[in-house]
Short mmCIF file of C-alpha atoms in Angstrom, two decimals:
data_model
loop_
_atom_site.label_atom_id
_atom_site.label_comp_id
_atom_site.label_asym_id
_atom_site.label_seq_id
_atom_site.Cartn_x
_atom_site.Cartn_y
_atom_site.Cartn_z
CA MET S 1 -62.08 -28.83 23.56
CA SER S 2 -58.88 -26.97 24.30
CA SER S 3 -59.46 -25.65 27.83
CA SER S 4 -58.99 -27.83 30.86
CA LEU S 5 -59.60 -27.41 34.58
CA PHE S 6 -57.17 -27.87 37.45
CA ILE S 7 -57.71 -28.85 41.10
CA GLY S 8 -54.52 -27.82 42.87
CA TYR S 9 -55.19 -29.44 46.23
CA ALA S 10 -57.41 -32.39 47.04
CA ARG S 11 -57.31 -34.82 49.94
CA ALA S 12 -55.36 -38.01 49.32
CA THR S 13 -58.63 -39.94 49.66
CA CYS S 14 -60.11 -38.27 46.56
CA THR S 15 -60.19 -40.47 43.45
CA ILE S 16 -60.38 -39.95 39.71
CA GLU S 17 -63.80 -41.61 39.74
CA GLY S 18 -65.03 -39.26 42.48
CA VAL S 19 -63.75 -36.19 40.64
CA THR S 20 -65.35 -37.38 37.39
CA ALA S 21 -68.71 -38.09 39.06
CA THR S 22 -68.75 -34.75 40.88
CA LEU S 23 -67.81 -32.68 37.85
CA GLU S 24 -70.26 -34.46 35.56
CA ALA S 25 -73.02 -33.82 38.12
CA ILE S 26 -72.12 -30.11 38.15
CA LEU S 27 -71.06 -29.48 34.52
CA GLY S 28 -73.07 -32.03 32.60
CA PRO S 29 -72.85 -35.70 31.64
CA ASN S 30 -70.38 -37.18 29.16
CA ILE S 31 -68.28 -34.05 28.65
CA ILE S 32 -65.09 -35.24 30.38
CA ASP S 33 -62.48 -36.82 28.15
CA ARG S 34 -60.09 -37.84 30.95
CA VAL S 35 -58.88 -36.91 34.42
CA ASP S 36 -55.17 -37.06 35.26
CA GLU S 37 -53.92 -37.13 38.84
CA ALA S 38 -50.62 -36.35 40.48
CA ILE S 39 -49.75 -37.25 44.08
CA LYS S 40 -47.56 -34.77 45.97
CA LYS S 41 -46.41 -34.20 49.56
CA ASP S 42 -47.15 -31.02 51.49
CA ASN S 43 -44.61 -29.27 53.74
CA LYS S 44 -45.65 -31.49 56.69
CA GLY S 45 -45.06 -34.69 54.71
CA TYR S 46 -48.73 -35.55 54.09
CA ASP S 47 -49.86 -36.75 50.68
CA PHE S 48 -52.32 -34.70 48.65
CA LYS S 49 -53.50 -34.93 45.06
CA MET S 50 -53.75 -32.60 42.10
CA PHE S 51 -56.21 -33.28 39.29
CA PHE S 52 -56.16 -32.16 35.66
CA ILE S 53 -59.57 -32.40 33.99
CA HIS S 54 -59.68 -32.51 30.17
CA PHE S 55 -62.94 -32.16 28.25
CA LYS S 56 -64.18 -33.68 24.99
CA ALA S 57 -67.32 -31.55 24.72
CA ALA S 58 -68.69 -28.23 25.94
CA SER S 59 -71.74 -27.37 27.99
CA SER S 60 -73.40 -24.14 29.06
CA GLN S 61 -72.45 -24.84 32.68
CA LEU S 62 -68.80 -25.40 31.69
CA GLU S 63 -68.76 -22.11 29.77
CA HIS S 64 -70.31 -20.39 32.81
CA THR S 65 -67.58 -21.94 35.00
CA TYR S 66 -64.85 -20.60 32.69
CA LYS S 67 -66.38 -17.11 32.84
CA ARG S 68 -66.51 -17.21 36.65
CA ILE S 69 -62.90 -18.39 36.83
CA ASP S 70 -61.82 -15.57 34.50
CA LYS S 71 -63.63 -13.08 36.72
CA GLU S 72 -62.90 -14.51 40.20
CA GLU S 73 -59.69 -16.57 39.58
CA PHE S 74 -61.27 -19.80 40.87
CA VAL S 75 -64.59 -21.46 41.65
CA ALA S 76 -65.29 -23.73 44.60
CA PHE S 77 -66.93 -27.06 43.80
CA VAL S 78 -68.49 -28.75 46.85
CA TYR S 79 -68.01 -32.50 46.61
CA ALA S 80 -69.18 -33.68 50.05
CA THR S 81 -70.83 -32.64 53.30
CA GLU S 82 -69.35 -34.48 56.26
CA TRP S 83 -69.63 -34.54 60.03
CA ASP S 84 -66.47 -33.15 61.62
CA LYS S 85 -66.27 -33.83 65.34
CA ARG S 86 -63.40 -31.32 65.74
CA LYS S 87 -65.32 -28.38 64.26
CA TRP S 88 -66.71 -25.87 66.79
CA ASP S 89 -70.40 -25.07 66.31
CA ASP S 90 -71.29 -21.55 67.52
CA LYS S 91 -75.02 -22.31 67.64
CA THR S 92 -74.78 -25.30 69.96
CA GLN S 93 -71.59 -24.12 71.72
CA ALA S 94 -70.14 -27.58 71.30
CA TYR S 95 -67.78 -29.48 69.09
CA GLY S 96 -69.17 -31.30 66.08
CA ALA S 97 -70.71 -29.81 62.96
CA TYR S 98 -71.35 -30.57 59.32
CA VAL S 99 -68.74 -29.08 57.02
CA GLN S 100 -68.65 -28.74 53.27
CA ARG S 101 -65.64 -30.29 51.57
CA TYR S 102 -64.73 -28.44 48.39
CA TRP S 103 -62.05 -28.04 45.74
CA LYS S 104 -60.73 -24.74 44.41
CA VAL S 105 -60.94 -25.18 40.66
CA THR S 106 -58.96 -23.03 38.21
CA ARG S 107 -58.14 -23.13 34.53
CA TYR S 108 -55.27 -25.42 33.66
CA ILE S 109 -52.61 -23.50 31.79
CA LYS S 110 -49.90 -25.75 30.43
CA LYS S 111 -46.43 -24.38 31.08
CA ASP S 112 -43.55 -25.32 28.87
CA LYS S 113 -40.77 -27.06 30.74
CA PRO S 114 -37.46 -25.22 30.56
CA VAL S 115 -34.92 -26.82 28.29
CA VAL S 116 -32.17 -28.33 30.39
CA PRO S 117 -28.85 -28.20 28.60
CA SER S 118 -27.30 -31.60 28.25
CA ILE S 119 -23.90 -31.92 29.87
CA THR S 120 -21.39 -34.24 28.32
CA PRO S 121 -18.56 -35.40 30.56
CA HIS S 122 -15.43 -33.54 29.48
CA ILE S 123 -12.13 -32.07 30.65
CA MET S 124 -12.45 -28.39 31.55
CA SER S 125 -11.04 -25.88 29.15
CA ALA S 126 -8.11 -23.72 30.25
CA GLU S 127 -10.48 -20.74 30.69
CA GLU S 128 -12.88 -22.72 32.94
CA ALA S 129 -9.98 -24.01 35.05
CA ALA S 130 -8.49 -20.51 35.37
CA ALA S 131 -11.83 -19.12 36.55
CA LEU S 132 -12.02 -21.82 39.24
CA ARG S 133 -8.41 -21.26 40.24
CA ASN S 134 -9.01 -17.52 40.68
CA LYS S 135 -12.16 -18.19 42.68
CA HIS S 136 -10.60 -20.65 45.15
CA PHE S 137 -6.88 -19.91 45.16
CA ASP S 138 -5.10 -16.81 46.48
CA PRO S 139 -2.22 -16.19 44.04
CA GLU S 140 -0.44 -13.73 46.37
CA ALA S 141 -0.32 -16.14 49.30
CA LYS S 142 0.12 -19.13 46.97
CA ARG S 143 -2.43 -21.13 48.95
CA PRO S 144 -6.18 -21.80 48.89
CA LYS S 145 -8.41 -18.97 50.10
CA VAL S 146 -9.50 -19.45 53.69
CA MET S 147 -13.16 -19.08 54.54
CA PRO S 148 -13.82 -16.89 57.58
CA LYS S 149 -14.91 -18.47 60.83
CA LEU S 150 -17.93 -16.50 61.89
CA GLU S 151 -18.56 -16.37 65.61
CA ASN S 152 -21.81 -14.45 65.30
CA MET S 153 -23.98 -12.56 62.83
CA PHE S 154 -22.18 -9.28 63.57
CA ALA S 155 -18.97 -10.74 62.13
CA ALA S 156 -20.84 -11.72 58.99
CA LEU S 157 -22.02 -8.14 58.55
CA VAL S 158 -18.56 -6.65 59.09
CA LEU S 159 -16.83 -8.81 56.49
CA GLU S 160 -17.49 -7.62 52.98
CA GLU S 161 -17.69 -9.76 49.90
CA GLY S 162 -14.29 -11.14 48.94
CA GLU S 163 -12.69 -10.47 52.35
CA VAL S 164 -10.96 -13.36 54.07
CA THR S 165 -9.54 -13.82 57.53
CA ASP S 166 -6.42 -15.70 58.62
CA GLU S 167 -8.24 -17.51 61.41
#
């Protein structure tokens, strides 16, 4: 089976076994070939996981899932219902309510990694050195170019590209 599914954000407590069990309960038994996981950090420094689900067989529910993803961009798979004491319940006007934990599931589209040119240690050519010299050295003053000392943002707006100050 060529298509795979992707869970872009899952709690760090989620496991490969849990993902496999949940998806087989929803999509059908014995259709998952393997589940790969990657652990990342969010912008606050907390760990989260991403899962890549690869299939060895098809099912009608899996095909239906692909069609919904193509139409709606993702599907939400509920994997647990838990008591959350911090959740406000409008009916009881108190804290504490059951919440559904879910994953946003999309198609996994493999992206080719860009080819990074290999750099071999070498001495710069005369052209490369001249370009650097012109960038950092003022030939008229016969000294390195001086970067402006900016006191405020207004000064940054007044100076145009390539202008230097003697401060």
